[in-house]
């Protein structure tokens, strides 16, 4: 699973519920989100790679003009999928070539284009850390990795515990199994007292 940063910009915050619905309908998991008001300095720091470009000052002024919603999104190929869902950067162009995209539906123009999306894994890591400094940016395990872990580490121990449970037939099977798992946890080997 890949993660990306998404921002609902000030021009589209009034459509946040519709945008959140579109995000979830496209198969994204929202790992974290918060609604904030950026200061001009925060907007400048976030868009520092655009410093010196003609649109830098208007962009930072716009991004600090009202509340925004920042989110960590996750799914397979999240960066590309999110940018596809957004549509072309210019909302007018999006209305022509991708009329069902978020920018076509909720954006105004090239700058007031409803949402931001990270353009690369490196940018996503930096942008996630900017807004969510305590977030883990490592990718979530995929279904194959989860199945491999369960088959290798969980199922063998659990199977032994269930066999022992069926052999013992205790009064309180749930409590008994919990205690058995604690005593037979391979990650915490038993120590023998001298």
mmCIF file of the C-alpha atoms, coordinates in Angstrom:
data_MODEL
# 
_entry.id   MODEL 
# 
loop_
_atom_site.group_PDB 
_atom_site.id 
_atom_site.type_symbol 
_atom_site.label_atom_id 
_atom_site.label_alt_id 
_atom_site.label_comp_id 
_atom_site.label_asym_id 
_atom_site.label_entity_id 
_atom_site.label_seq_id 
_atom_site.pdbx_PDB_ins_code 
_atom_site.Cartn_x 
_atom_site.Cartn_y 
_atom_site.Cartn_z 
_atom_site.occupancy 
_atom_site.B_iso_or_equiv 
_atom_site.pdbx_formal_charge 
_atom_site.auth_seq_id 
_atom_site.auth_comp_id 
_atom_site.auth_asym_id 
_atom_site.auth_atom_id 
_atom_site.pdbx_PDB_model_num 
ATOM 1   C CA . UNK A 1 1   ? 0.000   0.000   0.000   1.00 0.00 ? 1   UNK A CA 1 
ATOM 2   C CA . UNK A 1 2   ? 1.160   3.497   -0.794  1.00 0.00 ? 2   UNK A CA 1 
ATOM 3   C CA . UNK A 1 3   ? 0.355   6.728   1.009   1.00 0.00 ? 3   UNK A CA 1 
ATOM 4   C CA . UNK A 1 4   ? -0.117  10.230  -0.294  1.00 0.00 ? 4   UNK A CA 1 
ATOM 5   C CA . UNK A 1 5   ? -1.057  13.618  1.097   1.00 0.00 ? 5   UNK A CA 1 
ATOM 6   C CA . UNK A 1 6   ? -4.291  15.255  0.017   1.00 0.00 ? 6   UNK A CA 1 
ATOM 7   C CA . UNK A 1 7   ? -5.424  18.793  0.774   1.00 0.00 ? 7   UNK A CA 1 
ATOM 8   C CA . UNK A 1 8   ? -8.902  20.167  0.245   1.00 0.00 ? 8   UNK A CA 1 
ATOM 9   C CA . UNK A 1 9   ? -8.157  23.808  -0.523  1.00 0.00 ? 9   UNK A CA 1 
ATOM 10  C CA . UNK A 1 10  ? -10.066 26.868  0.782   1.00 0.00 ? 10  UNK A CA 1 
ATOM 11  C CA . UNK A 1 11  ? -12.194 27.185  -2.376  1.00 0.00 ? 11  UNK A CA 1 
ATOM 12  C CA . UNK A 1 12  ? -13.545 23.634  -1.995  1.00 0.00 ? 12  UNK A CA 1 
ATOM 13  C CA . UNK A 1 13  ? -13.755 23.191  1.777   1.00 0.00 ? 13  UNK A CA 1 
ATOM 14  C CA . UNK A 1 14  ? -17.520 23.766  1.562   1.00 0.00 ? 14  UNK A CA 1 
ATOM 15  C CA . UNK A 1 15  ? -17.639 20.594  -0.578  1.00 0.00 ? 15  UNK A CA 1 
ATOM 16  C CA . UNK A 1 16  ? -15.541 18.530  1.861   1.00 0.00 ? 16  UNK A CA 1 
ATOM 17  C CA . UNK A 1 17  ? -18.272 15.928  2.457   1.00 0.00 ? 17  UNK A CA 1 
ATOM 18  C CA . UNK A 1 18  ? -18.698 15.303  -1.283  1.00 0.00 ? 18  UNK A CA 1 
ATOM 19  C CA . UNK A 1 19  ? -14.930 15.096  -1.783  1.00 0.00 ? 19  UNK A CA 1 
ATOM 20  C CA . UNK A 1 20  ? -14.529 12.692  1.160   1.00 0.00 ? 20  UNK A CA 1 
ATOM 21  C CA . UNK A 1 21  ? -17.262 10.522  -0.351  1.00 0.00 ? 21  UNK A CA 1 
ATOM 22  C CA . UNK A 1 22  ? -15.444 10.486  -3.720  1.00 0.00 ? 22  UNK A CA 1 
ATOM 23  C CA . UNK A 1 23  ? -12.169 9.584   -1.983  1.00 0.00 ? 23  UNK A CA 1 
ATOM 24  C CA . UNK A 1 24  ? -13.680 6.612   -0.171  1.00 0.00 ? 24  UNK A CA 1 
ATOM 25  C CA . UNK A 1 25  ? -15.660 5.517   -3.252  1.00 0.00 ? 25  UNK A CA 1 
ATOM 26  C CA . UNK A 1 26  ? -12.349 5.383   -5.161  1.00 0.00 ? 26  UNK A CA 1 
ATOM 27  C CA . UNK A 1 27  ? -11.012 2.824   -2.685  1.00 0.00 ? 27  UNK A CA 1 
ATOM 28  C CA . UNK A 1 28  ? -8.850  5.067   -0.525  1.00 0.00 ? 28  UNK A CA 1 
ATOM 29  C CA . UNK A 1 29  ? -8.508  4.651   3.219   1.00 0.00 ? 29  UNK A CA 1 
ATOM 30  C CA . UNK A 1 30  ? -8.230  7.937   5.095   1.00 0.00 ? 30  UNK A CA 1 
ATOM 31  C CA . UNK A 1 31  ? -5.447  7.229   7.599   1.00 0.00 ? 31  UNK A CA 1 
ATOM 32  C CA . UNK A 1 32  ? -5.632  10.630  9.296   1.00 0.00 ? 32  UNK A CA 1 
ATOM 33  C CA . UNK A 1 33  ? -7.224  14.000  8.614   1.00 0.00 ? 33  UNK A CA 1 
ATOM 34  C CA . UNK A 1 34  ? -7.514  17.404  10.206  1.00 0.00 ? 34  UNK A CA 1 
ATOM 35  C CA . UNK A 1 35  ? -9.031  20.755  9.370   1.00 0.00 ? 35  UNK A CA 1 
ATOM 36  C CA . UNK A 1 36  ? -6.598  23.616  9.866   1.00 0.00 ? 36  UNK A CA 1 
ATOM 37  C CA . UNK A 1 37  ? -5.987  27.246  8.945   1.00 0.00 ? 37  UNK A CA 1 
ATOM 38  C CA . UNK A 1 38  ? -2.532  27.758  7.441   1.00 0.00 ? 38  UNK A CA 1 
ATOM 39  C CA . UNK A 1 39  ? -0.598  30.925  8.166   1.00 0.00 ? 39  UNK A CA 1 
ATOM 40  C CA . UNK A 1 40  ? 1.128   32.609  5.225   1.00 0.00 ? 40  UNK A CA 1 
ATOM 41  C CA . UNK A 1 41  ? 4.478   31.413  6.612   1.00 0.00 ? 41  UNK A CA 1 
ATOM 42  C CA . UNK A 1 42  ? 3.245   27.808  6.828   1.00 0.00 ? 42  UNK A CA 1 
ATOM 43  C CA . UNK A 1 43  ? 1.967   27.999  3.247   1.00 0.00 ? 43  UNK A CA 1 
ATOM 44  C CA . UNK A 1 44  ? 5.334   29.398  2.129   1.00 0.00 ? 44  UNK A CA 1 
ATOM 45  C CA . UNK A 1 45  ? 7.174   26.592  3.921   1.00 0.00 ? 45  UNK A CA 1 
ATOM 46  C CA . UNK A 1 46  ? 4.908   23.945  2.416   1.00 0.00 ? 46  UNK A CA 1 
ATOM 47  C CA . UNK A 1 47  ? 5.259   25.283  -1.151  1.00 0.00 ? 47  UNK A CA 1 
ATOM 48  C CA . UNK A 1 48  ? 8.944   26.250  -0.781  1.00 0.00 ? 48  UNK A CA 1 
ATOM 49  C CA . UNK A 1 49  ? 9.900   24.384  -4.002  1.00 0.00 ? 49  UNK A CA 1 
ATOM 50  C CA . UNK A 1 50  ? 7.863   26.992  -5.926  1.00 0.00 ? 50  UNK A CA 1 
ATOM 51  C CA . UNK A 1 51  ? 9.619   30.008  -4.333  1.00 0.00 ? 51  UNK A CA 1 
ATOM 52  C CA . UNK A 1 52  ? 10.620  32.516  -6.998  1.00 0.00 ? 52  UNK A CA 1 
ATOM 53  C CA . UNK A 1 53  ? 7.976   31.388  -9.479  1.00 0.00 ? 53  UNK A CA 1 
ATOM 54  C CA . UNK A 1 54  ? 5.333   33.950  -10.537 1.00 0.00 ? 54  UNK A CA 1 
ATOM 55  C CA . UNK A 1 55  ? 2.461   32.011  -8.945  1.00 0.00 ? 55  UNK A CA 1 
ATOM 56  C CA . UNK A 1 56  ? 4.206   31.480  -5.559  1.00 0.00 ? 56  UNK A CA 1 
ATOM 57  C CA . UNK A 1 57  ? 2.887   34.584  -3.768  1.00 0.00 ? 57  UNK A CA 1 
ATOM 58  C CA . UNK A 1 58  ? -0.717  34.255  -5.000  1.00 0.00 ? 58  UNK A CA 1 
ATOM 59  C CA . UNK A 1 59  ? -0.668  30.520  -4.190  1.00 0.00 ? 59  UNK A CA 1 
ATOM 60  C CA . UNK A 1 60  ? 0.548   31.010  -0.617  1.00 0.00 ? 60  UNK A CA 1 
ATOM 61  C CA . UNK A 1 61  ? -1.922  33.867  -0.082  1.00 0.00 ? 61  UNK A CA 1 
ATOM 62  C CA . UNK A 1 62  ? -4.762  31.684  -1.377  1.00 0.00 ? 62  UNK A CA 1 
ATOM 63  C CA . UNK A 1 63  ? -3.773  28.643  0.707   1.00 0.00 ? 63  UNK A CA 1 
ATOM 64  C CA . UNK A 1 64  ? -3.782  30.788  3.854   1.00 0.00 ? 64  UNK A CA 1 
ATOM 65  C CA . UNK A 1 65  ? -7.063  32.563  2.989   1.00 0.00 ? 65  UNK A CA 1 
ATOM 66  C CA . UNK A 1 66  ? -9.344  30.027  4.667   1.00 0.00 ? 66  UNK A CA 1 
ATOM 67  C CA . UNK A 1 67  ? -9.492  26.617  6.283   1.00 0.00 ? 67  UNK A CA 1 
ATOM 68  C CA . UNK A 1 68  ? -8.112  23.542  4.538   1.00 0.00 ? 68  UNK A CA 1 
ATOM 69  C CA . UNK A 1 69  ? -8.463  19.838  5.241   1.00 0.00 ? 69  UNK A CA 1 
ATOM 70  C CA . UNK A 1 70  ? -5.248  17.811  5.127   1.00 0.00 ? 70  UNK A CA 1 
ATOM 71  C CA . UNK A 1 71  ? -5.386  14.019  4.875   1.00 0.00 ? 71  UNK A CA 1 
ATOM 72  C CA . UNK A 1 72  ? -3.162  10.995  4.597   1.00 0.00 ? 72  UNK A CA 1 
ATOM 73  C CA . UNK A 1 73  ? -4.685  8.676   1.991   1.00 0.00 ? 73  UNK A CA 1 
ATOM 74  C CA . UNK A 1 74  ? -3.709  5.057   1.466   1.00 0.00 ? 74  UNK A CA 1 
ATOM 75  C CA . UNK A 1 75  ? -4.328  2.435   -1.212  1.00 0.00 ? 75  UNK A CA 1 
ATOM 76  C CA . UNK A 1 76  ? -2.413  0.599   -3.909  1.00 0.00 ? 76  UNK A CA 1 
ATOM 77  C CA . UNK A 1 77  ? -0.726  3.136   -6.212  1.00 0.00 ? 77  UNK A CA 1 
ATOM 78  C CA . UNK A 1 78  ? -2.172  5.975   -4.094  1.00 0.00 ? 78  UNK A CA 1 
ATOM 79  C CA . UNK A 1 79  ? -0.215  8.847   -5.646  1.00 0.00 ? 79  UNK A CA 1 
ATOM 80  C CA . UNK A 1 80  ? -1.223  8.084   -9.232  1.00 0.00 ? 80  UNK A CA 1 
ATOM 81  C CA . UNK A 1 81  ? -4.782  7.117   -8.267  1.00 0.00 ? 81  UNK A CA 1 
ATOM 82  C CA . UNK A 1 82  ? -5.295  10.352  -6.295  1.00 0.00 ? 82  UNK A CA 1 
ATOM 83  C CA . UNK A 1 83  ? -3.888  12.520  -9.079  1.00 0.00 ? 83  UNK A CA 1 
ATOM 84  C CA . UNK A 1 84  ? -6.136  10.719  -11.586 1.00 0.00 ? 84  UNK A CA 1 
ATOM 85  C CA . UNK A 1 85  ? -9.175  11.310  -9.369  1.00 0.00 ? 85  UNK A CA 1 
ATOM 86  C CA . UNK A 1 86  ? -8.175  14.996  -9.110  1.00 0.00 ? 86  UNK A CA 1 
ATOM 87  C CA . UNK A 1 87  ? -7.937  15.473  -12.876 1.00 0.00 ? 87  UNK A CA 1 
ATOM 88  C CA . UNK A 1 88  ? -5.850  18.110  -14.691 1.00 0.00 ? 88  UNK A CA 1 
ATOM 89  C CA . UNK A 1 89  ? -4.346  20.906  -12.572 1.00 0.00 ? 89  UNK A CA 1 
ATOM 90  C CA . UNK A 1 90  ? -6.395  23.591  -14.306 1.00 0.00 ? 90  UNK A CA 1 
ATOM 91  C CA . UNK A 1 91  ? -10.053 23.178  -13.358 1.00 0.00 ? 91  UNK A CA 1 
ATOM 92  C CA . UNK A 1 92  ? -11.216 24.603  -16.694 1.00 0.00 ? 92  UNK A CA 1 
ATOM 93  C CA . UNK A 1 93  ? -9.147  22.001  -18.564 1.00 0.00 ? 93  UNK A CA 1 
ATOM 94  C CA . UNK A 1 94  ? -10.459 19.335  -16.178 1.00 0.00 ? 94  UNK A CA 1 
ATOM 95  C CA . UNK A 1 95  ? -14.040 20.227  -17.098 1.00 0.00 ? 95  UNK A CA 1 
ATOM 96  C CA . UNK A 1 96  ? -13.129 19.545  -20.743 1.00 0.00 ? 96  UNK A CA 1 
ATOM 97  C CA . UNK A 1 97  ? -11.054 16.367  -20.444 1.00 0.00 ? 97  UNK A CA 1 
ATOM 98  C CA . UNK A 1 98  ? -12.138 14.807  -17.120 1.00 0.00 ? 98  UNK A CA 1 
ATOM 99  C CA . UNK A 1 99  ? -15.621 16.146  -16.290 1.00 0.00 ? 99  UNK A CA 1 
ATOM 100 C CA . UNK A 1 100 ? -16.203 13.767  -13.377 1.00 0.00 ? 100 UNK A CA 1 
ATOM 101 C CA . UNK A 1 101 ? -12.876 14.599  -11.700 1.00 0.00 ? 101 UNK A CA 1 
ATOM 102 C CA . UNK A 1 102 ? -12.716 16.468  -8.396  1.00 0.00 ? 102 UNK A CA 1 
ATOM 103 C CA . UNK A 1 103 ? -11.143 19.557  -9.966  1.00 0.00 ? 103 UNK A CA 1 
ATOM 104 C CA . UNK A 1 104 ? -13.783 19.661  -12.712 1.00 0.00 ? 104 UNK A CA 1 
ATOM 105 C CA . UNK A 1 105 ? -16.603 19.372  -10.179 1.00 0.00 ? 105 UNK A CA 1 
ATOM 106 C CA . UNK A 1 106 ? -15.305 21.608  -7.376  1.00 0.00 ? 106 UNK A CA 1 
ATOM 107 C CA . UNK A 1 107 ? -12.403 23.711  -8.704  1.00 0.00 ? 107 UNK A CA 1 
ATOM 108 C CA . UNK A 1 108 ? -12.490 27.268  -10.006 1.00 0.00 ? 108 UNK A CA 1 
ATOM 109 C CA . UNK A 1 109 ? -9.363  27.743  -12.134 1.00 0.00 ? 109 UNK A CA 1 
ATOM 110 C CA . UNK A 1 110 ? -5.676  26.780  -12.336 1.00 0.00 ? 110 UNK A CA 1 
ATOM 111 C CA . UNK A 1 111 ? -4.797  27.889  -8.818  1.00 0.00 ? 111 UNK A CA 1 
ATOM 112 C CA . UNK A 1 112 ? -8.124  27.564  -7.027  1.00 0.00 ? 112 UNK A CA 1 
ATOM 113 C CA . UNK A 1 113 ? -8.395  23.966  -8.162  1.00 0.00 ? 113 UNK A CA 1 
ATOM 114 C CA . UNK A 1 114 ? -10.108 22.315  -5.177  1.00 0.00 ? 114 UNK A CA 1 
ATOM 115 C CA . UNK A 1 115 ? -7.391  19.935  -3.991  1.00 0.00 ? 115 UNK A CA 1 
ATOM 116 C CA . UNK A 1 116 ? -3.681  19.249  -3.786  1.00 0.00 ? 116 UNK A CA 1 
ATOM 117 C CA . UNK A 1 117 ? -2.011  15.887  -4.333  1.00 0.00 ? 117 UNK A CA 1 
ATOM 118 C CA . UNK A 1 118 ? 1.590   14.779  -3.836  1.00 0.00 ? 118 UNK A CA 1 
ATOM 119 C CA . UNK A 1 119 ? 3.391   14.251  -7.145  1.00 0.00 ? 119 UNK A CA 1 
ATOM 120 C CA . UNK A 1 120 ? 5.933   11.603  -6.082  1.00 0.00 ? 120 UNK A CA 1 
ATOM 121 C CA . UNK A 1 121 ? 6.740   9.246   -3.202  1.00 0.00 ? 121 UNK A CA 1 
ATOM 122 C CA . UNK A 1 122 ? 9.485   11.625  -2.024  1.00 0.00 ? 122 UNK A CA 1 
ATOM 123 C CA . UNK A 1 123 ? 7.055   14.571  -2.030  1.00 0.00 ? 123 UNK A CA 1 
ATOM 124 C CA . UNK A 1 124 ? 4.411   12.484  -0.263  1.00 0.00 ? 124 UNK A CA 1 
ATOM 125 C CA . UNK A 1 125 ? 6.846   11.607  2.541   1.00 0.00 ? 125 UNK A CA 1 
ATOM 126 C CA . UNK A 1 126 ? 7.890   15.246  2.987   1.00 0.00 ? 126 UNK A CA 1 
ATOM 127 C CA . UNK A 1 127 ? 4.319   16.563  2.822   1.00 0.00 ? 127 UNK A CA 1 
ATOM 128 C CA . UNK A 1 128 ? 2.939   13.964  5.238   1.00 0.00 ? 128 UNK A CA 1 
ATOM 129 C CA . UNK A 1 129 ? 5.711   14.794  7.739   1.00 0.00 ? 129 UNK A CA 1 
ATOM 130 C CA . UNK A 1 130 ? 4.945   18.513  7.320   1.00 0.00 ? 130 UNK A CA 1 
ATOM 131 C CA . UNK A 1 131 ? 1.335   18.162  8.481   1.00 0.00 ? 131 UNK A CA 1 
ATOM 132 C CA . UNK A 1 132 ? 1.535   14.934  10.487  1.00 0.00 ? 132 UNK A CA 1 
ATOM 133 C CA . UNK A 1 133 ? 4.998   14.889  12.118  1.00 0.00 ? 133 UNK A CA 1 
ATOM 134 C CA . UNK A 1 134 ? 4.135   11.874  14.287  1.00 0.00 ? 134 UNK A CA 1 
ATOM 135 C CA . UNK A 1 135 ? 2.709   9.776   11.438  1.00 0.00 ? 135 UNK A CA 1 
ATOM 136 C CA . UNK A 1 136 ? 4.493   6.662   10.300  1.00 0.00 ? 136 UNK A CA 1 
ATOM 137 C CA . UNK A 1 137 ? 5.207   7.055   6.611   1.00 0.00 ? 137 UNK A CA 1 
ATOM 138 C CA . UNK A 1 138 ? 6.194   3.448   5.977   1.00 0.00 ? 138 UNK A CA 1 
ATOM 139 C CA . UNK A 1 139 ? 3.794   1.753   3.615   1.00 0.00 ? 139 UNK A CA 1 
ATOM 140 C CA . UNK A 1 140 ? 1.101   -0.463  5.071   1.00 0.00 ? 140 UNK A CA 1 
ATOM 141 C CA . UNK A 1 141 ? 1.532   -4.172  4.381   1.00 0.00 ? 141 UNK A CA 1 
ATOM 142 C CA . UNK A 1 142 ? -0.413  -5.525  1.428   1.00 0.00 ? 142 UNK A CA 1 
ATOM 143 C CA . UNK A 1 143 ? -2.685  -8.571  1.595   1.00 0.00 ? 143 UNK A CA 1 
ATOM 144 C CA . UNK A 1 144 ? 0.082   -10.968 0.493   1.00 0.00 ? 144 UNK A CA 1 
ATOM 145 C CA . UNK A 1 145 ? 2.434   -9.702  3.219   1.00 0.00 ? 145 UNK A CA 1 
ATOM 146 C CA . UNK A 1 146 ? -0.324  -9.985  5.817   1.00 0.00 ? 146 UNK A CA 1 
ATOM 147 C CA . UNK A 1 147 ? -1.190  -13.539 4.728   1.00 0.00 ? 147 UNK A CA 1 
ATOM 148 C CA . UNK A 1 148 ? 2.492   -14.540 4.822   1.00 0.00 ? 148 UNK A CA 1 
ATOM 149 C CA . UNK A 1 149 ? 2.854   -13.178 8.352   1.00 0.00 ? 149 UNK A CA 1 
ATOM 150 C CA . UNK A 1 150 ? -0.315  -14.899 9.575   1.00 0.00 ? 150 UNK A CA 1 
ATOM 151 C CA . UNK A 1 151 ? 0.624   -18.236 7.990   1.00 0.00 ? 151 UNK A CA 1 
ATOM 152 C CA . UNK A 1 152 ? 4.178   -18.140 9.324   1.00 0.00 ? 152 UNK A CA 1 
ATOM 153 C CA . UNK A 1 153 ? 3.769   -16.650 12.788  1.00 0.00 ? 153 UNK A CA 1 
ATOM 154 C CA . UNK A 1 154 ? 0.161   -16.703 13.972  1.00 0.00 ? 154 UNK A CA 1 
ATOM 155 C CA . UNK A 1 155 ? -1.592  -19.779 12.582  1.00 0.00 ? 155 UNK A CA 1 
ATOM 156 C CA . UNK A 1 156 ? 0.944   -22.398 13.780  1.00 0.00 ? 156 UNK A CA 1 
ATOM 157 C CA . UNK A 1 157 ? 0.827   -21.186 17.401  1.00 0.00 ? 157 UNK A CA 1 
ATOM 158 C CA . UNK A 1 158 ? -2.931  -20.679 17.334  1.00 0.00 ? 158 UNK A CA 1 
ATOM 159 C CA . UNK A 1 159 ? -3.462  -24.170 15.898  1.00 0.00 ? 159 UNK A CA 1 
ATOM 160 C CA . UNK A 1 160 ? -1.373  -25.732 18.702  1.00 0.00 ? 160 UNK A CA 1 
ATOM 161 C CA . UNK A 1 161 ? -3.365  -23.732 21.238  1.00 0.00 ? 161 UNK A CA 1 
ATOM 162 C CA . UNK A 1 162 ? -6.708  -24.814 19.790  1.00 0.00 ? 162 UNK A CA 1 
ATOM 163 C CA . UNK A 1 163 ? -5.635  -28.481 19.758  1.00 0.00 ? 163 UNK A CA 1 
ATOM 164 C CA . UNK A 1 164 ? -4.561  -28.177 23.405  1.00 0.00 ? 164 UNK A CA 1 
ATOM 165 C CA . UNK A 1 165 ? -7.881  -26.454 24.190  1.00 0.00 ? 165 UNK A CA 1 
ATOM 166 C CA . UNK A 1 166 ? -9.884  -29.295 22.615  1.00 0.00 ? 166 UNK A CA 1 
ATOM 167 C CA . UNK A 1 167 ? -7.807  -31.853 24.522  1.00 0.00 ? 167 UNK A CA 1 
ATOM 168 C CA . UNK A 1 168 ? -8.156  -30.044 27.869  1.00 0.00 ? 168 UNK A CA 1 
ATOM 169 C CA . UNK A 1 169 ? -11.835 -28.980 27.513  1.00 0.00 ? 169 UNK A CA 1 
ATOM 170 C CA . UNK A 1 170 ? -11.664 -26.321 30.265  1.00 0.00 ? 170 UNK A CA 1 
ATOM 171 C CA . UNK A 1 171 ? -14.684 -24.646 31.934  1.00 0.00 ? 171 UNK A CA 1 
ATOM 172 C CA . UNK A 1 172 ? -13.793 -21.213 30.514  1.00 0.00 ? 172 UNK A CA 1 
ATOM 173 C CA . UNK A 1 173 ? -12.240 -21.891 27.086  1.00 0.00 ? 173 UNK A CA 1 
ATOM 174 C CA . UNK A 1 174 ? -11.637 -18.246 26.170  1.00 0.00 ? 174 UNK A CA 1 
ATOM 175 C CA . UNK A 1 175 ? -9.735  -17.504 29.368  1.00 0.00 ? 175 UNK A CA 1 
ATOM 176 C CA . UNK A 1 176 ? -7.831  -20.801 29.105  1.00 0.00 ? 176 UNK A CA 1 
ATOM 177 C CA . UNK A 1 177 ? -6.772  -20.112 25.497  1.00 0.00 ? 177 UNK A CA 1 
ATOM 178 C CA . UNK A 1 178 ? -5.691  -16.575 26.367  1.00 0.00 ? 178 UNK A CA 1 
ATOM 179 C CA . UNK A 1 179 ? -3.518  -17.874 29.209  1.00 0.00 ? 179 UNK A CA 1 
ATOM 180 C CA . UNK A 1 180 ? -2.122  -20.667 26.993  1.00 0.00 ? 180 UNK A CA 1 
ATOM 181 C CA . UNK A 1 181 ? -1.202  -18.154 24.275  1.00 0.00 ? 181 UNK A CA 1 
ATOM 182 C CA . UNK A 1 182 ? 0.552   -15.935 26.826  1.00 0.00 ? 182 UNK A CA 1 
ATOM 183 C CA . UNK A 1 183 ? 2.521   -18.891 28.198  1.00 0.00 ? 183 UNK A CA 1 
ATOM 184 C CA . UNK A 1 184 ? 3.423   -20.222 24.740  1.00 0.00 ? 184 UNK A CA 1 
ATOM 185 C CA . UNK A 1 185 ? 4.133   -16.950 22.942  1.00 0.00 ? 185 UNK A CA 1 
ATOM 186 C CA . UNK A 1 186 ? 7.153   -17.660 20.681  1.00 0.00 ? 186 UNK A CA 1 
ATOM 187 C CA . UNK A 1 187 ? 8.118   -13.989 20.819  1.00 0.00 ? 187 UNK A CA 1 
ATOM 188 C CA . UNK A 1 188 ? 8.496   -14.270 24.612  1.00 0.00 ? 188 UNK A CA 1 
ATOM 189 C CA . UNK A 1 189 ? 10.303  -17.522 25.346  1.00 0.00 ? 189 UNK A CA 1 
ATOM 190 C CA . UNK A 1 190 ? 9.921   -18.922 28.836  1.00 0.00 ? 190 UNK A CA 1 
ATOM 191 C CA . UNK A 1 191 ? 12.821  -18.499 31.175  1.00 0.00 ? 191 UNK A CA 1 
ATOM 192 C CA . UNK A 1 192 ? 13.668  -21.201 33.663  1.00 0.00 ? 192 UNK A CA 1 
ATOM 193 C CA . UNK A 1 193 ? 14.213  -19.956 37.170  1.00 0.00 ? 193 UNK A CA 1 
ATOM 194 C CA . UNK A 1 194 ? 17.427  -21.342 38.780  1.00 0.00 ? 194 UNK A CA 1 
# 
